[in-house]
mmCIF file of C-alpha atoms and ligand atoms in Angstrom:
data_model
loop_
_atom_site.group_PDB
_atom_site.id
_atom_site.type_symbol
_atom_site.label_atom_id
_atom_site.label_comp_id
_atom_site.label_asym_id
_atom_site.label_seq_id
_atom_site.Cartn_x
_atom_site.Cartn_y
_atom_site.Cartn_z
ATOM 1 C CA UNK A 353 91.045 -116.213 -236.952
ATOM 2 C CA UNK A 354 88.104 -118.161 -236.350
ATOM 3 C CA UNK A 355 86.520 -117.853 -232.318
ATOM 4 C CA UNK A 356 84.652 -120.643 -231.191
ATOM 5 C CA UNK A 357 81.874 -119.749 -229.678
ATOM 6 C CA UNK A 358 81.489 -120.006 -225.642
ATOM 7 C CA UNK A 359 79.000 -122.910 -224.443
ATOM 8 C CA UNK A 360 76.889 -121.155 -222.322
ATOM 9 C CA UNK A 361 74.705 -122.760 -219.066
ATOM 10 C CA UNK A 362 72.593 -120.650 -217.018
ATOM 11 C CA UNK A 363 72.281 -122.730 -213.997
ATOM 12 C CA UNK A 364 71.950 -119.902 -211.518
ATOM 13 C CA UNK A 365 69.944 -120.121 -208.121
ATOM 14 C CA UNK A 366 66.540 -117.825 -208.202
ATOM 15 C CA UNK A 367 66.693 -114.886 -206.831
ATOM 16 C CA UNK A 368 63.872 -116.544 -204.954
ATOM 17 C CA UNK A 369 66.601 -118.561 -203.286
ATOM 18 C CA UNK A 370 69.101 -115.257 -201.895
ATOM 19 C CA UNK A 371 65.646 -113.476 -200.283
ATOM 20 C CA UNK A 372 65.066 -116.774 -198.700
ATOM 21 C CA UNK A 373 68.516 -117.296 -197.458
ATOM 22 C CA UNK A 374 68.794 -113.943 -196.300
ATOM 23 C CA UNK A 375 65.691 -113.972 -194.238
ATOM 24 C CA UNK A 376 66.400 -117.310 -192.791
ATOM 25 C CA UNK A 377 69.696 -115.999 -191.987
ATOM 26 C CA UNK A 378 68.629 -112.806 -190.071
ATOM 27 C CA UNK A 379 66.543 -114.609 -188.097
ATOM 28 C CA UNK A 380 68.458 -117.210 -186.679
ATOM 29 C CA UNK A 381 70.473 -116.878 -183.619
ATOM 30 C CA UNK A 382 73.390 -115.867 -184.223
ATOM 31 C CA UNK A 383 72.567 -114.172 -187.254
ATOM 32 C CA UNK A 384 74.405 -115.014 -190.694
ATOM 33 C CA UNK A 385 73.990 -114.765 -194.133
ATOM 34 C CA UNK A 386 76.491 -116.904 -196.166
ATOM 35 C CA UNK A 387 79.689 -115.828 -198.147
ATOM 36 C CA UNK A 388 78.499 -116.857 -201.027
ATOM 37 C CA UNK A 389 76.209 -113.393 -201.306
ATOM 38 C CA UNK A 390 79.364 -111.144 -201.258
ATOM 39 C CA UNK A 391 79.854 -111.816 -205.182
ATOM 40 C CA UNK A 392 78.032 -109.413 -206.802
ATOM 41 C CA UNK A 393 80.042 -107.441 -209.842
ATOM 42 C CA UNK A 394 81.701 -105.554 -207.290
ATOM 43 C CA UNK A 395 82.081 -107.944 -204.464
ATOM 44 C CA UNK A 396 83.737 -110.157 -207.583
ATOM 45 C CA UNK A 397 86.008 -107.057 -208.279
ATOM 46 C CA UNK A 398 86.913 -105.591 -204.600
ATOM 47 C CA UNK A 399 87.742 -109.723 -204.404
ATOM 48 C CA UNK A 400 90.269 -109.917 -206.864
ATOM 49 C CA UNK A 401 91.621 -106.018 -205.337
ATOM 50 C CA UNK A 402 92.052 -108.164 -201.556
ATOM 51 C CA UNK A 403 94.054 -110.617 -203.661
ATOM 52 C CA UNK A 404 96.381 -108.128 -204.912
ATOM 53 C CA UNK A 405 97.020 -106.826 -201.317
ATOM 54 C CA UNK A 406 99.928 -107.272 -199.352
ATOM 55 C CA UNK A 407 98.759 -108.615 -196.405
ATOM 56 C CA UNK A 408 96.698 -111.281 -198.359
ATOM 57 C CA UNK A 409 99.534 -113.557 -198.912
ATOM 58 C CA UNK A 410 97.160 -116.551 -199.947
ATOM 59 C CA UNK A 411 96.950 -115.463 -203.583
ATOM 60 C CA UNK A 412 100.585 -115.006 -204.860
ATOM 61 C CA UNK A 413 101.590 -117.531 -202.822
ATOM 62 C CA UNK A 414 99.553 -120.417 -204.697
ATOM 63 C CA UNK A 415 100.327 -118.879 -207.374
ATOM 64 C CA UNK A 416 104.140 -119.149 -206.798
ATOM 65 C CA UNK A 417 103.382 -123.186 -205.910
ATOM 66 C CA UNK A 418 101.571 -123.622 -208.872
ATOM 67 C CA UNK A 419 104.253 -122.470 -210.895
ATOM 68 C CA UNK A 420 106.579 -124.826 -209.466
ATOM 69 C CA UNK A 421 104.265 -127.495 -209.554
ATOM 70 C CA UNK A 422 102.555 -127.802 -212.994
ATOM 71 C CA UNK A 423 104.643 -129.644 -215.222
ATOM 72 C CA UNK A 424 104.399 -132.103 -212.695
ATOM 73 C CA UNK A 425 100.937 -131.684 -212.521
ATOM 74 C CA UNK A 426 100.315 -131.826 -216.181
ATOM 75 C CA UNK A 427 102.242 -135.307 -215.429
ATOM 76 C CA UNK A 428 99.840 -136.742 -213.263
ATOM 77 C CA UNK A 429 96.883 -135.641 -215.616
ATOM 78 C CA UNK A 430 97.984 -137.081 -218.864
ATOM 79 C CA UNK A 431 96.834 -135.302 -221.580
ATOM 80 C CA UNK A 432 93.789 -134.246 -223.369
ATOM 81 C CA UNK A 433 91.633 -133.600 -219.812
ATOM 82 C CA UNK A 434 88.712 -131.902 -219.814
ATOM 83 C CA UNK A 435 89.974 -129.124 -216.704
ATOM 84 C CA UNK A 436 86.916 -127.884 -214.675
ATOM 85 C CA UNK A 437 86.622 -124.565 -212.728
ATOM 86 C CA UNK A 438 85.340 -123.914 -209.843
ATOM 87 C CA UNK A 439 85.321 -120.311 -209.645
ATOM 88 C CA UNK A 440 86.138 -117.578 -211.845
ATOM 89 C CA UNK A 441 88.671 -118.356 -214.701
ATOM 90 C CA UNK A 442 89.580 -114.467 -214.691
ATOM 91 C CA UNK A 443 93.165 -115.254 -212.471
ATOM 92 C CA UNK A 444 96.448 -115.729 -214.151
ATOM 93 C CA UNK A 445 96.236 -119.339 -212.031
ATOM 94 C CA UNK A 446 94.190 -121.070 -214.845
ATOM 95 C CA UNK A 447 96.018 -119.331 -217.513
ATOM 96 C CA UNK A 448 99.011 -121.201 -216.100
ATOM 97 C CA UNK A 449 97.235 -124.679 -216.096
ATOM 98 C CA UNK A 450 95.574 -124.251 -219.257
ATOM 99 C CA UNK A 451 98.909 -123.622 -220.808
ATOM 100 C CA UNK A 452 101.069 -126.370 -219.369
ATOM 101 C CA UNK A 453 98.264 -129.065 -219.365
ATOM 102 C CA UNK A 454 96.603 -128.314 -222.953
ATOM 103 C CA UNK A 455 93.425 -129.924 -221.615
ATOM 104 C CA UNK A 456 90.998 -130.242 -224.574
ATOM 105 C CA UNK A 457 87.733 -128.557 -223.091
ATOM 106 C CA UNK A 458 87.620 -126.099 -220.505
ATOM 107 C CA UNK A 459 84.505 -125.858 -218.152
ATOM 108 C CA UNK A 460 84.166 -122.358 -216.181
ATOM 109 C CA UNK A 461 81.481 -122.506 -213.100
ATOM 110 C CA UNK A 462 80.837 -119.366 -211.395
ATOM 111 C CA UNK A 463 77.971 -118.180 -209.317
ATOM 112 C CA UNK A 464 78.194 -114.452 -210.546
ATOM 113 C CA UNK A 465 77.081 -114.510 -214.051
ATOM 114 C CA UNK A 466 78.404 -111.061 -215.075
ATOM 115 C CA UNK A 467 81.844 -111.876 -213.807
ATOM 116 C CA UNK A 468 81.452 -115.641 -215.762
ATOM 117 C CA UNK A 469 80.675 -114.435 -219.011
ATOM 118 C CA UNK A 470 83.571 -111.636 -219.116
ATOM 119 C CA UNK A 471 86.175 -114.140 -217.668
ATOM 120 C CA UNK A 472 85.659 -117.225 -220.332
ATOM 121 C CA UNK A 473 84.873 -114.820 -223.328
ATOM 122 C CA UNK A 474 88.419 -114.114 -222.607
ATOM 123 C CA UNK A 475 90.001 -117.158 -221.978
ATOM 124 C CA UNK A 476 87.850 -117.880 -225.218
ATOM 125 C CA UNK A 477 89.519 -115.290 -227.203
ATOM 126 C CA UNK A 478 92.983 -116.063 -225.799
ATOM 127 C CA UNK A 479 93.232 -120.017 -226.555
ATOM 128 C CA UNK A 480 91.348 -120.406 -229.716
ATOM 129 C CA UNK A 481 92.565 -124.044 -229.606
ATOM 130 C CA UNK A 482 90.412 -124.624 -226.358
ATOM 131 C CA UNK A 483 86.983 -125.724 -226.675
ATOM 132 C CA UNK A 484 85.175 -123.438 -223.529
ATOM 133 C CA UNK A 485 82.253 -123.969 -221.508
ATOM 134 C CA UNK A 486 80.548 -121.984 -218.715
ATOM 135 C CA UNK A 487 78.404 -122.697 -216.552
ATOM 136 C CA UNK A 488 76.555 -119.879 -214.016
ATOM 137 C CA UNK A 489 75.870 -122.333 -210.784
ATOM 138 C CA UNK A 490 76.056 -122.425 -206.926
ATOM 139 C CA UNK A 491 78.610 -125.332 -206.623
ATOM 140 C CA UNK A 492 77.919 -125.211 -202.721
ATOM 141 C CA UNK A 493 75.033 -126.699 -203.095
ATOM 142 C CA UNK A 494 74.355 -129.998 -205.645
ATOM 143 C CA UNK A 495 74.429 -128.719 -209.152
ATOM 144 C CA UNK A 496 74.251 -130.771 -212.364
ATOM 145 C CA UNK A 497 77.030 -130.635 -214.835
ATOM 146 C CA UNK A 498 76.854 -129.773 -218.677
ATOM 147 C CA UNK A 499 79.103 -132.833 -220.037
ATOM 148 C CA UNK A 500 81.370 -130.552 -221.876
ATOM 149 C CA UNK A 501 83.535 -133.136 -223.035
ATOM 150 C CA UNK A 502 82.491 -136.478 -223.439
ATOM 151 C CA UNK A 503 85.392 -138.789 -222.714
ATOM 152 C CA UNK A 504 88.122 -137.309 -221.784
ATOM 153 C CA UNK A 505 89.836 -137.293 -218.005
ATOM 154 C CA UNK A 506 87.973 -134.906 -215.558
ATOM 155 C CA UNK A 507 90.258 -132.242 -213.656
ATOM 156 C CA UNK A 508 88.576 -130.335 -211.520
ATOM 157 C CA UNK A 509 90.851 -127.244 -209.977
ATOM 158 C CA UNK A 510 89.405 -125.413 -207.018
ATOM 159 C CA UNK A 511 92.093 -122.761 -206.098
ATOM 160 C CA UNK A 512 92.358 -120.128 -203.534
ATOM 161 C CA UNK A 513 91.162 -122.177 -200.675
ATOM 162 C CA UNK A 514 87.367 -121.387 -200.979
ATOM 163 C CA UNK A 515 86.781 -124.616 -199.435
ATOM 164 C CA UNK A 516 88.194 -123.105 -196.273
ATOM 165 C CA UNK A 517 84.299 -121.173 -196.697
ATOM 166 C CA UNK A 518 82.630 -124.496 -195.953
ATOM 167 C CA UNK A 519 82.090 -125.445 -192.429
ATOM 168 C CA UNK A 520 83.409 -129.107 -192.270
ATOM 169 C CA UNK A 521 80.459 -131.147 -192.913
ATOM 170 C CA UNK A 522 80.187 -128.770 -196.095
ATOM 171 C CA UNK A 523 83.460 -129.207 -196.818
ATOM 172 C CA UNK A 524 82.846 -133.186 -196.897
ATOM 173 C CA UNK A 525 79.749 -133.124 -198.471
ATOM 174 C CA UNK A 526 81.459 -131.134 -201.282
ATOM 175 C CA UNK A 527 84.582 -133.163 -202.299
ATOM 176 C CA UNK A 528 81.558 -136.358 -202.280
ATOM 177 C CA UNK A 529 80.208 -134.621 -204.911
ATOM 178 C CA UNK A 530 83.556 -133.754 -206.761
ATOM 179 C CA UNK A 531 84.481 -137.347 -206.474
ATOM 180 C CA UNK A 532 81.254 -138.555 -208.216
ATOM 181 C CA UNK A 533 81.757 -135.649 -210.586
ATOM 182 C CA UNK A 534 85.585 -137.115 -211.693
ATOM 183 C CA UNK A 535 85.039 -140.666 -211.047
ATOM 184 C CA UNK A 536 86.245 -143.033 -212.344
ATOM 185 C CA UNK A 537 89.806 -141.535 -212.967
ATOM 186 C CA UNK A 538 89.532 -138.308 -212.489
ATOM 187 C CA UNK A 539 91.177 -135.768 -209.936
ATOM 188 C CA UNK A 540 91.209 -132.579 -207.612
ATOM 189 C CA UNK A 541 93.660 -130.264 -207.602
ATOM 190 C CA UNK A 542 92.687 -127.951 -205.141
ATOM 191 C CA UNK A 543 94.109 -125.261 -202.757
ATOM 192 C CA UNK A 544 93.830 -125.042 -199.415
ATOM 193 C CA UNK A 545 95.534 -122.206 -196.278
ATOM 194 C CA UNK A 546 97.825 -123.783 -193.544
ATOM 195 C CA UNK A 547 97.305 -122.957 -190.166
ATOM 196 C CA UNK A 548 99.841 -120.318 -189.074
ATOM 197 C CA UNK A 549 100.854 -117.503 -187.105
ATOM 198 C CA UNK A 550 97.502 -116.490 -186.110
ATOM 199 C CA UNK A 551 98.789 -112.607 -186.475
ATOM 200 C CA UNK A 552 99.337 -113.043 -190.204
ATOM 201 C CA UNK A 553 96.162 -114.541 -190.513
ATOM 202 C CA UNK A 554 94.519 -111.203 -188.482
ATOM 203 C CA UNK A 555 96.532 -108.759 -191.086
ATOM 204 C CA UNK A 556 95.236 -111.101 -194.041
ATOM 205 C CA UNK A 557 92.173 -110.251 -193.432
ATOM 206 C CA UNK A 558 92.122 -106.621 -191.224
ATOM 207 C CA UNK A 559 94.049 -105.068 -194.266
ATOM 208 C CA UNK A 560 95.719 -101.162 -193.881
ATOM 209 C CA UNK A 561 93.474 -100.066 -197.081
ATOM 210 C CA UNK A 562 90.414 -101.284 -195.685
ATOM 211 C CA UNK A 563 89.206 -103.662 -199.299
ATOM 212 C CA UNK A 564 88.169 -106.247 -197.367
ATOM 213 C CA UNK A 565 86.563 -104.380 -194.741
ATOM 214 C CA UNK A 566 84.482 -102.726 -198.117
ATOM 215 C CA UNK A 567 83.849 -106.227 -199.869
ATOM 216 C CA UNK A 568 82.464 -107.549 -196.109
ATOM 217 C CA UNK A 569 80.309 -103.928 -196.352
ATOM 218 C CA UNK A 570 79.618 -104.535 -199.807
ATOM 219 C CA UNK A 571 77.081 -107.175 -198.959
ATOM 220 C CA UNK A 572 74.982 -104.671 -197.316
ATOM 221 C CA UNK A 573 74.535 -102.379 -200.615
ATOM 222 C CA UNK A 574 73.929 -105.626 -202.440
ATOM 223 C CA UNK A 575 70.600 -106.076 -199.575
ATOM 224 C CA UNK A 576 69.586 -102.554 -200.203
ATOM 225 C CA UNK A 577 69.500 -102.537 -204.120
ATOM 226 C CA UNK A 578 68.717 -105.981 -204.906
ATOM 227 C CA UNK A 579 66.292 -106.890 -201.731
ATOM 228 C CA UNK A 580 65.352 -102.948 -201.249
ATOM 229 C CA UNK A 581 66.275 -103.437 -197.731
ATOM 230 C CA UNK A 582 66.229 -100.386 -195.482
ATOM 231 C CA UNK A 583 69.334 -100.455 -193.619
ATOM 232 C CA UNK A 584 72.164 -97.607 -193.339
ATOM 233 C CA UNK A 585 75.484 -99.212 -193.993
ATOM 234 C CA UNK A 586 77.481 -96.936 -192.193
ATOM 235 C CA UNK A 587 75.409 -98.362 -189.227
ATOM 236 C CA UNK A 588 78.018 -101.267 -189.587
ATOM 237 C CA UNK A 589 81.930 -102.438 -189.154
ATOM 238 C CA UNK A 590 83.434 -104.906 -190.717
ATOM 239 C CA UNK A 591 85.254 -107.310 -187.738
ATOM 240 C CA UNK A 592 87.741 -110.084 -188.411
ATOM 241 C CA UNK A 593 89.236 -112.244 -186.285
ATOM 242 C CA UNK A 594 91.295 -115.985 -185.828
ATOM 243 C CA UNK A 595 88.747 -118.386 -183.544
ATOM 244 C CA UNK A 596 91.703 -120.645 -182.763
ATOM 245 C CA UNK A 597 89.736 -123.218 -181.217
ATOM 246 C CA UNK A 598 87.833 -124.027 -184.077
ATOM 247 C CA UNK A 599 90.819 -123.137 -186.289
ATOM 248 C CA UNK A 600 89.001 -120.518 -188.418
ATOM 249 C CA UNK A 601 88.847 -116.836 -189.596
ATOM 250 C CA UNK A 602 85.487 -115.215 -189.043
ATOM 251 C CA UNK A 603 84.019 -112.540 -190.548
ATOM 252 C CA UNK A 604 81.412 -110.343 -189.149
ATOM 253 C CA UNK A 605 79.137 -107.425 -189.902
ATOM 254 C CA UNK A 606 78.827 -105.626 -186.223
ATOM 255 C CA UNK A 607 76.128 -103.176 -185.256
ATOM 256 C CA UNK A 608 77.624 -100.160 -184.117
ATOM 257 C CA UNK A 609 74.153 -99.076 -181.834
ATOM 258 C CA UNK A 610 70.879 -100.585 -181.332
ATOM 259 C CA UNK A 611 69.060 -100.531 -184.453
ATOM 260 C CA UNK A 612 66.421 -102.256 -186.291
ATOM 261 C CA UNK A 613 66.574 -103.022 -189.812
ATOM 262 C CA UNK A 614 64.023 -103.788 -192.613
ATOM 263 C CA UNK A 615 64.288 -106.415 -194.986
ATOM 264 C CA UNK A 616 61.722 -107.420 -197.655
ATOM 265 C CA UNK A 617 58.928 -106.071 -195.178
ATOM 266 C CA UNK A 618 60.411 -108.063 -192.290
ATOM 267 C CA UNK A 619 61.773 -105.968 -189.338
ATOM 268 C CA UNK A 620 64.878 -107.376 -187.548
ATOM 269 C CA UNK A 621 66.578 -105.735 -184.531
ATOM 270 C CA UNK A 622 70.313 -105.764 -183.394
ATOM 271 C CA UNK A 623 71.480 -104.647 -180.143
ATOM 272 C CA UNK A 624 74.646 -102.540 -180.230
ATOM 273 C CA UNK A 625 77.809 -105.225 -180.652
ATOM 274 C CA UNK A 626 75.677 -107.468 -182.226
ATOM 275 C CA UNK A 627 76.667 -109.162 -185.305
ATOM 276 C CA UNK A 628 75.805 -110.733 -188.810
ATOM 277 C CA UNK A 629 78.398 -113.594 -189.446
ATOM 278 C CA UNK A 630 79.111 -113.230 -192.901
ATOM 279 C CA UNK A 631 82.435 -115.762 -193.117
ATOM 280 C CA UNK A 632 84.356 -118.498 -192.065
ATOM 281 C CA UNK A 633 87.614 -119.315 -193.495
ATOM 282 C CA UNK A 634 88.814 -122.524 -191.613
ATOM 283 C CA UNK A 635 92.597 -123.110 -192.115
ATOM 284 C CA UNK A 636 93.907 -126.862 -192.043
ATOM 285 C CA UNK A 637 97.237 -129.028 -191.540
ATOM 286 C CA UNK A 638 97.968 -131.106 -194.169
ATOM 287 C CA UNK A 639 97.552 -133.804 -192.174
ATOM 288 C CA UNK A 640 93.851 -132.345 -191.162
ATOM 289 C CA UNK A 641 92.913 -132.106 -194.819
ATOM 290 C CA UNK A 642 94.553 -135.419 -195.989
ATOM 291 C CA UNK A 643 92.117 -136.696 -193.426
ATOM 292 C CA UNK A 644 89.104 -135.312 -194.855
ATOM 293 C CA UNK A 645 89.861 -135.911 -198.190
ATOM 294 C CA UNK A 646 90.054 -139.389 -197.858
ATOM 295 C CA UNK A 647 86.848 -139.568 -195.525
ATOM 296 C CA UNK A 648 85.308 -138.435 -198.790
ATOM 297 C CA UNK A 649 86.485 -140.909 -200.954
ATOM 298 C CA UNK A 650 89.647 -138.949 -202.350
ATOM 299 C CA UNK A 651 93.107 -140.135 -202.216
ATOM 300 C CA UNK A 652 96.164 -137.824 -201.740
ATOM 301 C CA UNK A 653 98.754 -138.438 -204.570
ATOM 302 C CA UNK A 654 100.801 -135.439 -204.197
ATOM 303 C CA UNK A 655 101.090 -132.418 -201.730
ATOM 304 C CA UNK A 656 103.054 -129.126 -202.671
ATOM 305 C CA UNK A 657 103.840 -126.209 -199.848
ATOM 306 C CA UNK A 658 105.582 -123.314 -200.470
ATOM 307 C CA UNK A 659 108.662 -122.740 -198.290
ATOM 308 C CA UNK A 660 107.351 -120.752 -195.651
ATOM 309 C CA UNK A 661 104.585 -123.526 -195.382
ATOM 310 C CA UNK A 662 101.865 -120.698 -195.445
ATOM 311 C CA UNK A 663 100.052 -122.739 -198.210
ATOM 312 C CA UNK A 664 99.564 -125.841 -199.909
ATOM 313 C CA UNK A 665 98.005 -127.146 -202.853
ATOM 314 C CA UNK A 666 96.538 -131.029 -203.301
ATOM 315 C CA UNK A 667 96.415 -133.313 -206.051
ATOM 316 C CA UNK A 668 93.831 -136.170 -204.957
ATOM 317 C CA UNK A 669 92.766 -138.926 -206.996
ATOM 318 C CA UNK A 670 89.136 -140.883 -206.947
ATOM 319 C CA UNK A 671 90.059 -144.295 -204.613
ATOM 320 C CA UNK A 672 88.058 -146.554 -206.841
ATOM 321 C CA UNK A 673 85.733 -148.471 -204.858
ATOM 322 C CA UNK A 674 85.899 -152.152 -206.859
ATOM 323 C CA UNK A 675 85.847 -155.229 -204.859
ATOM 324 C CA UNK A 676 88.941 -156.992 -203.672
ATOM 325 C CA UNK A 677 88.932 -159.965 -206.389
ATOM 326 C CA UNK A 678 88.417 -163.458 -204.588
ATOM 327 C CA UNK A 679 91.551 -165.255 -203.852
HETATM 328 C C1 LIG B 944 87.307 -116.821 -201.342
HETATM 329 N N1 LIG B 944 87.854 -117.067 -200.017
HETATM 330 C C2 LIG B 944 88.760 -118.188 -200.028
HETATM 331 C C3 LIG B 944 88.439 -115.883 -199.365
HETATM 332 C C4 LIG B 944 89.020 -116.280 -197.989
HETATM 333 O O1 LIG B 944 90.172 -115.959 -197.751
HETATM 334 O O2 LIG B 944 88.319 -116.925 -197.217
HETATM 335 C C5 LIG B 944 87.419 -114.773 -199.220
HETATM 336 C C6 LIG B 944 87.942 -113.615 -198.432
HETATM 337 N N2 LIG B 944 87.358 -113.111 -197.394
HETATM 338 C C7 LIG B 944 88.071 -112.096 -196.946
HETATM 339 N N3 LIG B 944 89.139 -111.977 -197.694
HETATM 340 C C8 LIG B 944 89.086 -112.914 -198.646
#
């Protein structure tokens, strides 16, 4: 059998751009360095271990809606799309839509490269029918887009509810940009957490075999070996917990003492109880995130929950701006 080769894109911010981010970060007030930094190879792996927990419901259960959902989906995207990750294209989600839609090219974007290049040489070695693409990129921030394809339909898919890591302006700002990437007739499919019980929210994310207390840690090791920062780790605990009033998780690295750390010849002190915000994961009503998504030009065609209505997943479609036509 004959493997097409994997299109490959390095588009991948400078390291330049994570000392930067990280310094900035330490010294503001409250201090914070963003989520984005916990995907190293084994933030990317102790990742996909949280989403095999128990408590982390959010995983299976899109799954389980996704399953229900994509013939239907496959219906609203016609055929021959050109389906575009955002994320890793290691989960058994995309092997799902990439079986019942039969898109024609396949475009992988992930910001850890190692992680990228495993995940599509698979996917590459598993559909030899499917023309794949990666690209490594921050899709955060504005990133241009290898035009895989050509003509055909653009899908993106943006599971697991990483746009619950935006803060809302982010969050705007970034379906703008995935409506200019799909327009004309393109769509989103993307996932998103309800807002719930806030005590299965707290167990989602305080889990009994401490992974995610390790891939909040994690980020730590990645300062030491990659910025040579001197820091102890154990100097640290990972704390999680549901801000209710601005309907989010947060995730945060707290000191356990007074301590100072060093960081790329910068010294930065913490008093004890002091914290590095390392996440937010806001959780939305449908009715919240129909709301946004049309604020950014995006129009809700269909909505799928599963029954306990712990998750939901969105197809929106590009409202096309033309003019009303004179009477
Ligand atoms: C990737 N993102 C949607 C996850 C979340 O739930 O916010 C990251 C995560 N953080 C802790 N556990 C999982």
């Amino acid at each position: 059998m004959r493997l097409r080769p994997v299109r490959f894109h390095d588009d991948r911010p400078s390291p330049v751009t994570m000392q930067e981010e990280v310094l900035l970060g330490l010294a503001s007030r409250p201090k914070r360095i963003a989520p984005k930094f916990f995907y190293d190879e084994r933030g990317s792996r102790l990742f996909d271990a949280i989403c095999e927990l128990p408590e982390y419901y959010l995983t299976r259960t899109e799954m389980g809606i996704l399953e229900s959902c994509a013939r239907e989906m496959a219906w609203l995207a016609g055929a021959d799309c050109t389906l575009i990750e955002l994320g890793s294209g290691a989960s058994k989600k995309i092997r799902l839509l990439l079986e019942t839609l039969r898109p024609r090219h396949y475009l992988g974007i992930d910001i850890s490269l190692e992680f990228l290049r495993e995940s599509v040489q698979r996917l590459a070695h598993d559909y030899p029918w499917l023309e794949v693409h990666a690209a490594c990129a921050d899709f955060a921030q504005d990133f241009d887009l290898p035009d895989p394809a050509g003509s055909g339909r653009r899908l993106v898919f943006f599971p697991g509810s990483t746009i619950g890591n935006f803060d809302p302006p982010e969050a705007l700002a970034f379906l703008q940009r995935v409506r200019r990437l799909v327009q004309p007739d393109g769509a989103l499919v993307i996932g998103v957490d309800l807002k719930k019980n806030p005590a299965v929210l707290h167990a989602a994310y305080n889990d009994a075999q401490g992974i995610t207390a390790a891939f909040n840690l994690n980020l730590l090791e990645r300062l030491r070996t990659e910025l040579g920062a001197e820091l102890e780790p154990g100097n640290f605990r990972h704390h999680a917990f549901y801000n209710a009033p601005r309907g989010r998780i947060e995730m945060h690295l707290v000191s356990r003492r007074a301590q100072e750390i060093r960081v790329l010849g910068r010294r930065f002190r913490f008093d004890a109880g002091e914290s590095i915000h390392t996440e937010s994961s806001y959780k939305y009503s449908v009715a919240e995130f129909h709301a946004l998504a049309r604020r950014a030009g995006l129009q809700p065609r269909q909505v799928w929950l599963d029954a306990a209505h712990l998750f939901s997943v969105h197809y929106l479609n590009v409202i096309s701006r033309s003019r009303p036509r004179a009477a």
